[in-house]
Amino acid sequence: MERILVTGASGQLGAVLTKALQLKFGAEHVIASDLQFNKSFKGVFETLDVTNLEALKTIVGTYKVTRIYHLAAILSAKGEATPLKTWEINMSTFFNVLEVSRLLGVERVFFPSSIAVFGPNVSRMNTPQSSNLSPLTVYGVSKVAGENWANYYFNKYDLDVRSIRYPGIIGHQSLPGGGTTDYAVDIYHKAVKGEPFDCFLKASTRLPMIYIDDAVRASMELMEAPSKNLSVRTAYNLAGMSFSPEEIVRSIKKSYPNFEVTYRPDFRQKIADSWPMSIDDSKAREDWGWKPKYDLDTMSQVMIDNLKRYYNSVIA
C-alpha cells in the first residue's frame, strides 16, 4: 500500500487534496504536513519545515514514504513582495524533496507548476504545451526552474517526477492565498456575504481557471497514470475554463442580481497580462485522459451553495 506525504497540506489545494487522498488510500496511509500543526486534519499530521533537509529525511524514512505531493510554496502576488525569499523557499524545498526522494527510494513525486511559467511573448490564446517560458514573476521563474529540475532528475536518476501547470484554482474550502487569480475566490465570499467587491484586475482580463475538485482529480489521475504513457517530464498544461471578472460577475448575478463590483487594477494587472487567456491541454488529454467536469456556471452554483452553508453555520 502507498505511503503518501503531502507538504503544504494546510494550503488551498493541499487541504482538499489531502482529504481526497485519505479517502482513496486510507487516512493512516497519508501523512499531512505543514509549518504549523493543523487540528482540522484527521489521521497523521507532522509539523514540518521542508527547508530542513534532515527533518524531511526523518519523516520520509520513518513512514517509509512511497509518494510525495510537494505543495509548499510562496505564490505569485505574495512572492513579488519578497522575491529573493520566494526563490529561496520555493527552490530549497523542492531540492530537498528531490534529494530525499532519490536517496530514500521514493517512487513518485508530484510538483505543482503554474501558468505563471509563461511570459508575454507566447500565444495567449490556446497557449501550446511547448511554449517559450519567460515569466515576469519570481514565482514563475521558480516554477520554470522546478520543471527543468524535475526533467533532470527523471533523466539522470530515473526519479519519477510528475507535474501540472495549474491555472487559477477556485475553491470554497479556504480563503485566498496570495495568488493573482485569487480574486475569483474572494468574489464569491463577498457576494454571499452581501458585500461589494473591489476587483484588482480589469473587467475584461481573461484568465484560465479550474474548480478545485477538478484540480485535485487531475493531480491524482496524473499520479496514477502508467509511466510509459507520459510524454511530458517538465509539466503538463491543464485547462478547466477561461473567463474574465465581468463574466464571473454575470454568473454570480444569476443568484445575486444586486451584487456590486468596482474595478481598481493594481500591480497584479501586469502579472495577469503576461499570462495566457486560454490553455491547450491536448497532451494531458492524450497521455492520461484528462477532461474537466466543471464550467463557470456549474462552479458558481457549487461555490455559492457551499459558502451559504458555511456562513449560515458561522452565524448560527
PDB file of C-alpha atoms in Angstrom:
ATOM      1  CA  MET A   1       0.000   0.000   0.000  1.00  0.00           C
ATOM      2  CA  GLU A   2       1.203   3.518  -0.792  1.00  0.00           C
ATOM      3  CA  ARG A   3       2.519   5.788   1.970  1.00  0.00           C
ATOM      4  CA  ILE A   4       1.944   9.367   0.865  1.00  0.00           C
ATOM      5  CA  LEU A   5       3.449  12.578   2.235  1.00  0.00           C
ATOM      6  CA  VAL A   6       1.782  15.914   1.447  1.00  0.00           C
ATOM      7  CA  THR A   7       3.811  19.062   2.136  1.00  0.00           C
ATOM      8  CA  GLY A   8       1.909  22.330   2.419  1.00  0.00           C
ATOM      9  CA  ALA A   9      -1.165  20.322   3.385  1.00  0.00           C
ATOM     10  CA  SER A  10      -2.910  23.284   5.025  1.00  0.00           C
ATOM     11  CA  GLY A  11      -2.939  25.358   1.829  1.00  0.00           C
ATOM     12  CA  GLN A  12      -5.843  25.871  -0.568  1.00  0.00           C
ATOM     13  CA  LEU A  13      -5.028  22.863  -2.739  1.00  0.00           C
ATOM     14  CA  GLY A  14      -3.277  20.828  -0.052  1.00  0.00           C
ATOM     15  CA  ALA A  15      -6.227  20.703   2.340  1.00  0.00           C
ATOM     16  CA  VAL A  16      -8.623  19.321  -0.284  1.00  0.00           C
ATOM     17  CA  LEU A  17      -6.084  17.024  -1.933  1.00  0.00           C
ATOM     18  CA  THR A  18      -5.054  15.510   1.409  1.00  0.00           C
ATOM     19  CA  LYS A  19      -8.641  14.594   2.245  1.00  0.00           C
ATOM     20  CA  ALA A  20      -9.162  13.090  -1.221  1.00  0.00           C
ATOM     21  CA  LEU A  21      -6.005  11.007  -0.810  1.00  0.00           C
ATOM     22  CA  GLN A  22      -7.204   9.854   2.615  1.00  0.00           C
ATOM     23  CA  LEU A  23     -10.488   8.707   1.093  1.00  0.00           C
ATOM     24  CA  LYS A  24      -8.682   6.762  -1.630  1.00  0.00           C
ATOM     25  CA  PHE A  25      -5.787   5.243   0.320  1.00  0.00           C
ATOM     26  CA  GLY A  26      -6.970   5.394   3.945  1.00  0.00           C
ATOM     27  CA  ALA A  27      -6.161   8.136   6.465  1.00  0.00           C
ATOM     28  CA  GLU A  28      -3.414   6.040   8.052  1.00  0.00           C
ATOM     29  CA  HIS A  29      -1.534   5.954   4.734  1.00  0.00           C
ATOM     30  CA  VAL A  30      -1.455   9.729   4.197  1.00  0.00           C
ATOM     31  CA  ILE A  31       0.926  11.965   6.157  1.00  0.00           C
ATOM     32  CA  ALA A  32      -0.192  15.598   6.092  1.00  0.00           C
ATOM     33  CA  SER A  33       2.467  18.177   6.925  1.00  0.00           C
ATOM     34  CA  ASP A  34       2.889  21.926   7.215  1.00  0.00           C
ATOM     35  CA  LEU A  35       4.781  24.553   9.194  1.00  0.00           C
ATOM     36  CA  GLN A  36       2.173  24.599  11.954  1.00  0.00           C
ATOM     37  CA  PHE A  37       0.005  21.863  13.439  1.00  0.00           C
ATOM     38  CA  ASN A  38      -3.467  21.762  11.892  1.00  0.00           C
ATOM     39  CA  LYS A  39      -6.037  20.166  14.166  1.00  0.00           C
ATOM     40  CA  SER A  40      -8.669  20.062  11.400  1.00  0.00           C
ATOM     41  CA  PHE A  41      -6.969  17.056   9.806  1.00  0.00           C
ATOM     42  CA  LYS A  42      -7.945  13.548  10.836  1.00  0.00           C
ATOM     43  CA  GLY A  43      -5.204  10.964  10.613  1.00  0.00           C
ATOM     44  CA  VAL A  44      -1.464  11.571  10.632  1.00  0.00           C
ATOM     45  CA  PHE A  45      -0.113  15.129  10.781  1.00  0.00           C
ATOM     46  CA  GLU A  46       3.535  16.145  11.103  1.00  0.00           C
ATOM     47  CA  THR A  47       4.819  19.666  11.710  1.00  0.00           C
ATOM     48  CA  LEU A  48       7.470  20.093   9.022  1.00  0.00           C
ATOM     49  CA  ASP A  49       9.632  22.882   7.614  1.00  0.00           C
ATOM     50  CA  VAL A  50      10.595  21.491   4.197  1.00  0.00           C
ATOM     51  CA  THR A  51      13.645  23.776   4.076  1.00  0.00           C
ATOM     52  CA  ASN A  52      15.056  21.445   6.767  1.00  0.00           C
ATOM     53  CA  LEU A  53      16.573  18.540   4.821  1.00  0.00           C
ATOM     54  CA  GLU A  54      17.159  16.337   7.854  1.00  0.00           C
ATOM     55  CA  ALA A  55      13.625  16.802   9.169  1.00  0.00           C
ATOM     56  CA  LEU A  56      12.201  15.833   5.791  1.00  0.00           C
ATOM     57  CA  LYS A  57      14.521  12.843   5.573  1.00  0.00           C
ATOM     58  CA  THR A  58      13.422  11.675   9.029  1.00  0.00           C
ATOM     59  CA  ILE A  59       9.716  11.783   8.150  1.00  0.00           C
ATOM     60  CA  VAL A  60      10.183  10.067   4.790  1.00  0.00           C
ATOM     61  CA  GLY A  61      12.321   7.353   6.393  1.00  0.00           C
ATOM     62  CA  THR A  62      10.126   6.849   9.459  1.00  0.00           C
ATOM     63  CA  TYR A  63       6.929   6.414   7.474  1.00  0.00           C
ATOM     64  CA  LYS A  64       8.583   4.646   4.529  1.00  0.00           C
ATOM     65  CA  VAL A  65       7.016   7.174   2.169  1.00  0.00           C
ATOM     66  CA  THR A  66       6.467   5.971  -1.412  1.00  0.00           C
ATOM     67  CA  ARG A  67       4.958   9.156  -2.901  1.00  0.00           C
ATOM     68  CA  ILE A  68       5.327  12.862  -2.162  1.00  0.00           C
ATOM     69  CA  TYR A  69       2.957  15.640  -3.192  1.00  0.00           C
ATOM     70  CA  HIS A  70       5.120  18.722  -2.677  1.00  0.00           C
ATOM     71  CA  LEU A  71       2.761  21.702  -2.428  1.00  0.00           C
ATOM     72  CA  ALA A  72       4.659  24.047  -0.082  1.00  0.00           C
ATOM     73  CA  ALA A  73       5.447  27.349  -1.848  1.00  0.00           C
ATOM     74  CA  ILE A  74       5.023  31.131  -1.810  1.00  0.00           C
ATOM     75  CA  LEU A  75       2.541  32.195  -4.507  1.00  0.00           C
ATOM     76  CA  SER A  76       2.743  34.832  -7.249  1.00  0.00           C
ATOM     77  CA  ALA A  77       1.422  38.057  -5.729  1.00  0.00           C
ATOM     78  CA  LYS A  78       2.947  37.490  -2.285  1.00  0.00           C
ATOM     79  CA  GLY A  79       6.188  36.415  -3.918  1.00  0.00           C
ATOM     80  CA  GLU A  80       6.693  39.798  -5.563  1.00  0.00           C
ATOM     81  CA  ALA A  81       6.941  41.452  -2.147  1.00  0.00           C
ATOM     82  CA  THR A  82       9.949  39.289  -1.206  1.00  0.00           C
ATOM     83  CA  PRO A  83      11.461  37.890  -4.438  1.00  0.00           C
ATOM     84  CA  LEU A  84      14.735  36.519  -3.012  1.00  0.00           C
ATOM     85  CA  LYS A  85      12.956  34.855  -0.101  1.00  0.00           C
ATOM     86  CA  THR A  86      10.392  33.393  -2.506  1.00  0.00           C
ATOM     87  CA  TRP A  87      13.124  31.948  -4.721  1.00  0.00           C
ATOM     88  CA  GLU A  88      14.982  30.538  -1.721  1.00  0.00           C
ATOM     89  CA  ILE A  89      11.930  28.882  -0.176  1.00  0.00           C
ATOM     90  CA  ASN A  90      10.375  27.596  -3.388  1.00  0.00           C
ATOM     91  CA  MET A  91      13.626  26.114  -4.699  1.00  0.00           C
ATOM     92  CA  SER A  92      15.270  24.881  -1.489  1.00  0.00           C
ATOM     93  CA  THR A  93      12.159  22.943  -0.528  1.00  0.00           C
ATOM     94  CA  PHE A  94      11.941  21.301  -3.951  1.00  0.00           C
ATOM     95  CA  PHE A  95      15.648  20.419  -3.979  1.00  0.00           C
ATOM     96  CA  ASN A  96      15.194  18.783  -0.581  1.00  0.00           C
ATOM     97  CA  VAL A  97      12.234  16.763  -1.842  1.00  0.00           C
ATOM     98  CA  LEU A  98      14.151  15.650  -4.930  1.00  0.00           C
ATOM     99  CA  GLU A  99      17.262  14.642  -2.995  1.00  0.00           C
ATOM    100  CA  VAL A 100      15.435  12.832  -0.211  1.00  0.00           C
ATOM    101  CA  SER A 101      13.314  11.022  -2.790  1.00  0.00           C
ATOM    102  CA  ARG A 102      16.416   9.984  -4.743  1.00  0.00           C
ATOM    103  CA  LEU A 103      18.315   8.827  -1.658  1.00  0.00           C
ATOM    104  CA  LEU A 104      15.458   7.033   0.121  1.00  0.00           C
ATOM    105  CA  GLY A 105      13.759   5.472  -2.892  1.00  0.00           C
ATOM    106  CA  VAL A 106      10.511   7.444  -3.065  1.00  0.00           C
ATOM    107  CA  GLU A 107       8.730   6.074  -6.123  1.00  0.00           C
ATOM    108  CA  ARG A 108       6.826   9.149  -7.371  1.00  0.00           C
ATOM    109  CA  VAL A 109       6.966  12.893  -6.716  1.00  0.00           C
ATOM    110  CA  PHE A 110       4.327  15.475  -7.615  1.00  0.00           C
ATOM    111  CA  PHE A 111       5.456  19.063  -8.208  1.00  0.00           C
ATOM    112  CA  PRO A 112       2.846  21.763  -8.870  1.00  0.00           C
ATOM    113  CA  SER A 113       3.783  24.144 -11.654  1.00  0.00           C
ATOM    114  CA  SER A 114       1.610  27.003 -12.886  1.00  0.00           C
ATOM    115  CA  ILE A 115       0.535  29.140 -15.823  1.00  0.00           C
ATOM    116  CA  ALA A 116       2.910  31.658 -14.179  1.00  0.00           C
ATOM    117  CA  VAL A 117       5.722  29.965 -16.174  1.00  0.00           C
ATOM    118  CA  PHE A 118       4.509  31.765 -19.307  1.00  0.00           C
ATOM    119  CA  GLY A 119       5.511  35.293 -20.221  1.00  0.00           C
ATOM    120  CA  PRO A 120       4.094  37.930 -22.575  1.00  0.00           C
ATOM    121  CA  ASN A 121       5.944  36.530 -25.601  1.00  0.00           C
ATOM    122  CA  VAL A 122       3.704  33.457 -26.048  1.00  0.00           C
ATOM    123  CA  SER A 123       0.484  32.993 -27.942  1.00  0.00           C
ATOM    124  CA  ARG A 124      -2.023  33.922 -25.230  1.00  0.00           C
ATOM    125  CA  MET A 125      -4.949  32.112 -26.833  1.00  0.00           C
ATOM    126  CA  ASN A 126      -4.803  28.334 -26.594  1.00  0.00           C
ATOM    127  CA  THR A 127      -1.206  28.547 -25.356  1.00  0.00           C
ATOM    128  CA  PRO A 128       0.691  25.455 -26.594  1.00  0.00           C
ATOM    129  CA  GLN A 129       2.383  22.884 -24.371  1.00  0.00           C
ATOM    130  CA  SER A 130       5.809  23.681 -25.828  1.00  0.00           C
ATOM    131  CA  SER A 131       5.970  27.454 -25.483  1.00  0.00           C
ATOM    132  CA  ASN A 132       8.797  29.791 -24.611  1.00  0.00           C
ATOM    133  CA  LEU A 133       8.917  30.229 -20.834  1.00  0.00           C
ATOM    134  CA  SER A 134       9.922  33.782 -19.869  1.00  0.00           C
ATOM    135  CA  PRO A 135       7.895  34.637 -16.742  1.00  0.00           C
ATOM    136  CA  LEU A 136       7.708  38.104 -15.208  1.00  0.00           C
ATOM    137  CA  THR A 137       7.363  36.968 -11.576  1.00  0.00           C
ATOM    138  CA  VAL A 138       9.818  35.251  -9.261  1.00  0.00           C
ATOM    139  CA  TYR A 139       7.111  32.662  -8.599  1.00  0.00           C
ATOM    140  CA  GLY A 140       7.019  31.886 -12.316  1.00  0.00           C
ATOM    141  CA  VAL A 141      10.811  31.814 -12.506  1.00  0.00           C
ATOM    142  CA  SER A 142      10.927  29.298  -9.654  1.00  0.00           C
ATOM    143  CA  LYS A 143       8.326  27.122 -11.382  1.00  0.00           C
ATOM    144  CA  VAL A 144      10.256  27.120 -14.678  1.00  0.00           C
ATOM    145  CA  ALA A 145      13.383  26.087 -12.799  1.00  0.00           C
ATOM    146  CA  GLY A 146      11.414  23.429 -10.940  1.00  0.00           C
ATOM    147  CA  GLU A 147      10.077  21.975 -14.190  1.00  0.00           C
ATOM    148  CA  ASN A 148      13.602  21.694 -15.579  1.00  0.00           C
ATOM    149  CA  TRP A 149      14.929  20.108 -12.401  1.00  0.00           C
ATOM    150  CA  ALA A 150      12.045  17.612 -12.467  1.00  0.00           C
ATOM    151  CA  ASN A 151      13.028  16.677 -16.008  1.00  0.00           C
ATOM    152  CA  TYR A 152      16.705  16.479 -14.997  1.00  0.00           C
ATOM    153  CA  TYR A 153      16.093  14.127 -12.057  1.00  0.00           C
ATOM    154  CA  PHE A 154      13.915  11.927 -14.240  1.00  0.00           C
ATOM    155  CA  ASN A 155      16.559  11.622 -16.949  1.00  0.00           C
ATOM    156  CA  LYS A 156      19.639  11.411 -14.708  1.00  0.00           C
ATOM    157  CA  TYR A 157      18.339   9.456 -11.713  1.00  0.00           C
ATOM    158  CA  ASP A 158      15.162   7.839 -13.090  1.00  0.00           C
ATOM    159  CA  LEU A 159      13.154   9.607 -10.372  1.00  0.00           C
ATOM    160  CA  ASP A 160       9.514   9.614 -11.449  1.00  0.00           C
ATOM    161  CA  VAL A 161       8.594  13.302 -11.042  1.00  0.00           C
ATOM    162  CA  ARG A 162       5.247  14.475 -12.429  1.00  0.00           C
ATOM    163  CA  SER A 163       3.887  17.993 -12.726  1.00  0.00           C
ATOM    164  CA  ILE A 164       0.901  20.094 -13.817  1.00  0.00           C
ATOM    165  CA  ARG A 165       0.789  23.736 -14.865  1.00  0.00           C
ATOM    166  CA  TYR A 166      -2.248  24.738 -12.844  1.00  0.00           C
ATOM    167  CA  PRO A 167      -4.476  27.585 -13.950  1.00  0.00           C
ATOM    168  CA  GLY A 168      -6.078  29.674 -11.198  1.00  0.00           C
ATOM    169  CA  ILE A 169      -7.650  27.323  -8.641  1.00  0.00           C
ATOM    170  CA  ILE A 170     -11.071  28.238  -7.230  1.00  0.00           C
ATOM    171  CA  GLY A 171     -12.483  26.544  -4.147  1.00  0.00           C
ATOM    172  CA  HIS A 172     -14.790  27.267  -1.212  1.00  0.00           C
ATOM    173  CA  GLN A 173     -12.747  25.380   1.376  1.00  0.00           C
ATOM    174  CA  SER A 174     -10.214  28.133   2.156  1.00  0.00           C
ATOM    175  CA  LEU A 175      -9.641  31.864   1.827  1.00  0.00           C
ATOM    176  CA  PRO A 176      -7.482  33.399  -0.933  1.00  0.00           C
ATOM    177  CA  GLY A 177      -3.802  32.556  -0.532  1.00  0.00           C
ATOM    178  CA  GLY A 178      -1.914  35.317  -2.307  1.00  0.00           C
ATOM    179  CA  GLY A 179      -2.233  34.427  -5.974  1.00  0.00           C
ATOM    180  CA  THR A 180      -3.046  36.733  -8.871  1.00  0.00           C
ATOM    181  CA  THR A 181      -6.113  34.660  -9.771  1.00  0.00           C
ATOM    182  CA  ASP A 182      -7.425  34.681  -6.193  1.00  0.00           C
ATOM    183  CA  TYR A 183      -9.918  37.451  -6.958  1.00  0.00           C
ATOM    184  CA  ALA A 184     -12.055  34.624  -8.352  1.00  0.00           C
ATOM    185  CA  VAL A 185     -12.226  33.061  -4.882  1.00  0.00           C
ATOM    186  CA  ASP A 186     -12.744  36.253  -2.883  1.00  0.00           C
ATOM    187  CA  ILE A 187     -15.523  37.467  -5.169  1.00  0.00           C
ATOM    188  CA  TYR A 188     -17.806  34.579  -4.171  1.00  0.00           C
ATOM    189  CA  HIS A 189     -17.263  35.259  -0.458  1.00  0.00           C
ATOM    190  CA  LYS A 190     -18.231  38.908  -0.936  1.00  0.00           C
ATOM    191  CA  ALA A 191     -21.326  38.026  -2.968  1.00  0.00           C
ATOM    192  CA  VAL A 192     -22.618  35.519  -0.414  1.00  0.00           C
ATOM    193  CA  LYS A 193     -21.961  37.946   2.470  1.00  0.00           C
ATOM    194  CA  GLY A 194     -23.839  40.681   0.626  1.00  0.00           C
ATOM    195  CA  GLU A 195     -20.790  42.928   0.378  1.00  0.00           C
ATOM    196  CA  PRO A 196     -19.495  44.885  -2.643  1.00  0.00           C
ATOM    197  CA  PHE A 197     -16.330  43.610  -4.320  1.00  0.00           C
ATOM    198  CA  ASP A 198     -13.290  45.677  -5.278  1.00  0.00           C
ATOM    199  CA  CYS A 199     -11.525  43.819  -8.117  1.00  0.00           C
ATOM    200  CA  PHE A 200      -7.772  44.292  -8.591  1.00  0.00           C
ATOM    201  CA  LEU A 201      -7.972  43.324 -12.295  1.00  0.00           C
ATOM    202  CA  LYS A 202      -9.689  44.987 -15.246  1.00  0.00           C
ATOM    203  CA  ALA A 203     -13.178  43.747 -16.073  1.00  0.00           C
ATOM    204  CA  SER A 204     -12.040  42.213 -19.369  1.00  0.00           C
ATOM    205  CA  THR A 205      -8.947  40.354 -18.074  1.00  0.00           C
ATOM    206  CA  ARG A 206      -9.478  36.785 -19.242  1.00  0.00           C
ATOM    207  CA  LEU A 207      -7.503  34.041 -17.473  1.00  0.00           C
ATOM    208  CA  PRO A 208      -7.541  30.228 -17.314  1.00  0.00           C
ATOM    209  CA  MET A 209      -9.191  28.843 -14.176  1.00  0.00           C
ATOM    210  CA  ILE A 210     -10.155  25.491 -12.706  1.00  0.00           C
ATOM    211  CA  TYR A 211     -12.524  24.396  -9.943  1.00  0.00           C
ATOM    212  CA  ILE A 212     -10.647  22.784  -7.079  1.00  0.00           C
ATOM    213  CA  ASP A 213     -12.347  19.388  -7.399  1.00  0.00           C
ATOM    214  CA  ASP A 214     -11.107  19.172 -10.998  1.00  0.00           C
ATOM    215  CA  ALA A 215      -7.608  20.289  -9.920  1.00  0.00           C
ATOM    216  CA  VAL A 216      -7.448  17.589  -7.231  1.00  0.00           C
ATOM    217  CA  ARG A 217      -8.768  14.926  -9.590  1.00  0.00           C
ATOM    218  CA  ALA A 218      -6.233  15.909 -12.257  1.00  0.00           C
ATOM    219  CA  SER A 219      -3.374  15.653  -9.757  1.00  0.00           C
ATOM    220  CA  MET A 220      -4.401  12.199  -8.613  1.00  0.00           C
ATOM    221  CA  GLU A 221      -5.119  10.942 -12.140  1.00  0.00           C
ATOM    222  CA  LEU A 222      -1.678  12.050 -13.303  1.00  0.00           C
ATOM    223  CA  MET A 223      -0.009  10.302 -10.365  1.00  0.00           C
ATOM    224  CA  GLU A 224      -1.932   7.092 -11.103  1.00  0.00           C
ATOM    225  CA  ALA A 225      -1.150   7.099 -14.833  1.00  0.00           C
ATOM    226  CA  PRO A 226       1.313   4.451 -16.084  1.00  0.00           C
ATOM    227  CA  SER A 227       4.767   5.946 -16.517  1.00  0.00           C
ATOM    228  CA  LYS A 228       5.011   4.632 -20.079  1.00  0.00           C
ATOM    229  CA  ASN A 229       2.035   6.798 -21.083  1.00  0.00           C
ATOM    230  CA  LEU A 230       3.669  10.079 -20.077  1.00  0.00           C
ATOM    231  CA  SER A 231       5.449  12.071 -22.758  1.00  0.00           C
ATOM    232  CA  VAL A 232       5.966  15.277 -20.733  1.00  0.00           C
ATOM    233  CA  ARG A 233       8.514  15.341 -17.911  1.00  0.00           C
ATOM    234  CA  THR A 234       8.551  19.080 -17.282  1.00  0.00           C
ATOM    235  CA  ALA A 235       4.879  19.893 -16.588  1.00  0.00           C
ATOM    236  CA  TYR A 236       1.589  19.292 -18.367  1.00  0.00           C
ATOM    237  CA  ASN A 237      -0.624  22.163 -19.478  1.00  0.00           C
ATOM    238  CA  LEU A 238      -4.014  21.848 -17.767  1.00  0.00           C
ATOM    239  CA  ALA A 239      -7.249  23.633 -18.656  1.00  0.00           C
ATOM    240  CA  GLY A 240     -10.580  23.858 -16.907  1.00  0.00           C
ATOM    241  CA  MET A 241     -12.332  27.019 -18.114  1.00  0.00           C
ATOM    242  CA  SER A 242     -11.375  30.581 -19.039  1.00  0.00           C
ATOM    243  CA  PHE A 243     -13.255  33.738 -18.030  1.00  0.00           C
ATOM    244  CA  SER A 244     -12.871  37.412 -17.125  1.00  0.00           C
ATOM    245  CA  PRO A 245     -14.047  39.250 -13.989  1.00  0.00           C
ATOM    246  CA  GLU A 246     -17.057  40.645 -15.872  1.00  0.00           C
ATOM    247  CA  GLU A 247     -18.033  37.102 -16.918  1.00  0.00           C
ATOM    248  CA  ILE A 248     -17.823  35.727 -13.382  1.00  0.00           C
ATOM    249  CA  VAL A 249     -19.881  38.708 -12.183  1.00  0.00           C
ATOM    250  CA  ARG A 250     -22.603  37.873 -14.728  1.00  0.00           C
ATOM    251  CA  SER A 251     -22.600  34.289 -13.496  1.00  0.00           C
ATOM    252  CA  ILE A 252     -22.869  35.357  -9.831  1.00  0.00           C
ATOM    253  CA  LYS A 253     -25.653  37.826 -10.621  1.00  0.00           C
ATOM    254  CA  LYS A 254     -27.874  34.927 -11.651  1.00  0.00           C
ATOM    255  CA  SER A 255     -28.093  34.287  -7.904  1.00  0.00           C
ATOM    256  CA  TYR A 256     -27.353  37.794  -6.585  1.00  0.00           C
ATOM    257  CA  PRO A 257     -28.686  40.316  -9.129  1.00  0.00           C
ATOM    258  CA  ASN A 258     -27.792  43.329  -6.949  1.00  0.00           C
ATOM    259  CA  PHE A 259     -24.140  42.320  -6.465  1.00  0.00           C
ATOM    260  CA  GLU A 260     -21.907  45.397  -6.862  1.00  0.00           C
ATOM    261  CA  VAL A 261     -18.353  45.317  -8.275  1.00  0.00           C
ATOM    262  CA  THR A 262     -15.790  48.069  -8.878  1.00  0.00           C
ATOM    263  CA  TYR A 263     -12.537  47.654 -10.804  1.00  0.00           C
ATOM    264  CA  ARG A 264      -9.274  49.112  -9.491  1.00  0.00           C
ATOM    265  CA  PRO A 265      -6.345  47.382 -11.262  1.00  0.00           C
ATOM    266  CA  ASP A 266      -3.119  47.242  -9.235  1.00  0.00           C
ATOM    267  CA  PHE A 267       0.329  45.620  -9.730  1.00  0.00           C
ATOM    268  CA  ARG A 268      -1.351  42.257 -10.318  1.00  0.00           C
ATOM    269  CA  GLN A 269      -2.783  43.524 -13.603  1.00  0.00           C
ATOM    270  CA  LYS A 270       0.686  43.447 -15.184  1.00  0.00           C
ATOM    271  CA  ILE A 271       1.156  39.883 -13.968  1.00  0.00           C
ATOM    272  CA  ALA A 272      -2.206  38.812 -15.386  1.00  0.00           C
ATOM    273  CA  ASP A 273      -1.483  40.497 -18.723  1.00  0.00           C
ATOM    274  CA  SER A 274       1.633  38.330 -19.100  1.00  0.00           C
ATOM    275  CA  TRP A 275      -0.275  35.063 -18.659  1.00  0.00           C
ATOM    276  CA  PRO A 276      -2.314  33.009 -21.163  1.00  0.00           C
ATOM    277  CA  MET A 277      -6.016  33.671 -21.680  1.00  0.00           C
ATOM    278  CA  SER A 278      -6.678  30.026 -22.547  1.00  0.00           C
ATOM    279  CA  ILE A 279      -4.612  26.833 -22.496  1.00  0.00           C
ATOM    280  CA  ASP A 280      -4.041  23.963 -24.927  1.00  0.00           C
ATOM    281  CA  ASP A 281      -4.040  20.859 -22.725  1.00  0.00           C
ATOM    282  CA  SER A 282      -4.230  18.301 -25.540  1.00  0.00           C
ATOM    283  CA  LYS A 283      -1.138  16.450 -24.243  1.00  0.00           C
ATOM    284  CA  ALA A 284      -2.821  15.826 -20.886  1.00  0.00           C
ATOM    285  CA  ARG A 285      -5.934  14.615 -22.664  1.00  0.00           C
ATOM    286  CA  GLU A 286      -3.933  12.290 -24.926  1.00  0.00           C
ATOM    287  CA  ASP A 287      -1.492  10.905 -22.343  1.00  0.00           C
ATOM    288  CA  TRP A 288      -3.675  10.342 -19.289  1.00  0.00           C
ATOM    289  CA  GLY A 289      -7.242  11.062 -20.347  1.00  0.00           C
ATOM    290  CA  TRP A 290      -7.744  14.434 -18.697  1.00  0.00           C
ATOM    291  CA  LYS A 291     -11.189  16.027 -19.035  1.00  0.00           C
ATOM    292  CA  PRO A 292     -12.657  18.780 -16.802  1.00  0.00           C
ATOM    293  CA  LYS A 293     -16.135  18.405 -15.325  1.00  0.00           C
ATOM    294  CA  TYR A 294     -16.930  21.990 -14.245  1.00  0.00           C
ATOM    295  CA  ASP A 295     -17.772  25.054 -16.344  1.00  0.00           C
ATOM    296  CA  LEU A 296     -18.285  28.584 -14.985  1.00  0.00           C
ATOM    297  CA  ASP A 297     -21.984  28.392 -14.142  1.00  0.00           C
ATOM    298  CA  THR A 298     -21.693  24.915 -12.605  1.00  0.00           C
ATOM    299  CA  MET A 299     -18.804  26.112 -10.459  1.00  0.00           C
ATOM    300  CA  SER A 300     -20.641  29.292  -9.436  1.00  0.00           C
ATOM    301  CA  GLN A 301     -23.602  27.314  -8.158  1.00  0.00           C
ATOM    302  CA  VAL A 302     -21.408  24.929  -6.160  1.00  0.00           C
ATOM    303  CA  MET A 303     -19.357  27.795  -4.704  1.00  0.00           C
ATOM    304  CA  ILE A 304     -22.449  29.782  -3.710  1.00  0.00           C
ATOM    305  CA  ASP A 305     -24.250  26.776  -2.205  1.00  0.00           C
ATOM    306  CA  ASN A 306     -21.244  25.781  -0.096  1.00  0.00           C
ATOM    307  CA  LEU A 307     -20.404  29.305   1.057  1.00  0.00           C
ATOM    308  CA  LYS A 308     -24.029  29.938   2.034  1.00  0.00           C
ATOM    309  CA  ARG A 309     -23.939  26.832   4.220  1.00  0.00           C
ATOM    310  CA  TYR A 310     -20.598  27.939   5.693  1.00  0.00           C
ATOM    311  CA  TYR A 311     -21.678  31.484   6.576  1.00  0.00           C
ATOM    312  CA  ASN A 312     -25.059  30.315   7.881  1.00  0.00           C
ATOM    313  CA  SER A 313     -23.272  27.909  10.220  1.00  0.00           C
ATOM    314  CA  VAL A 314     -20.922  30.681  11.411  1.00  0.00           C
ATOM    315  CA  ILE A 315     -23.852  32.961  12.188  1.00  0.00           C
ATOM    316  CA  ALA A 316     -25.714  30.133  13.923  1.00  0.00           C
TER     317      ALA A 316
END
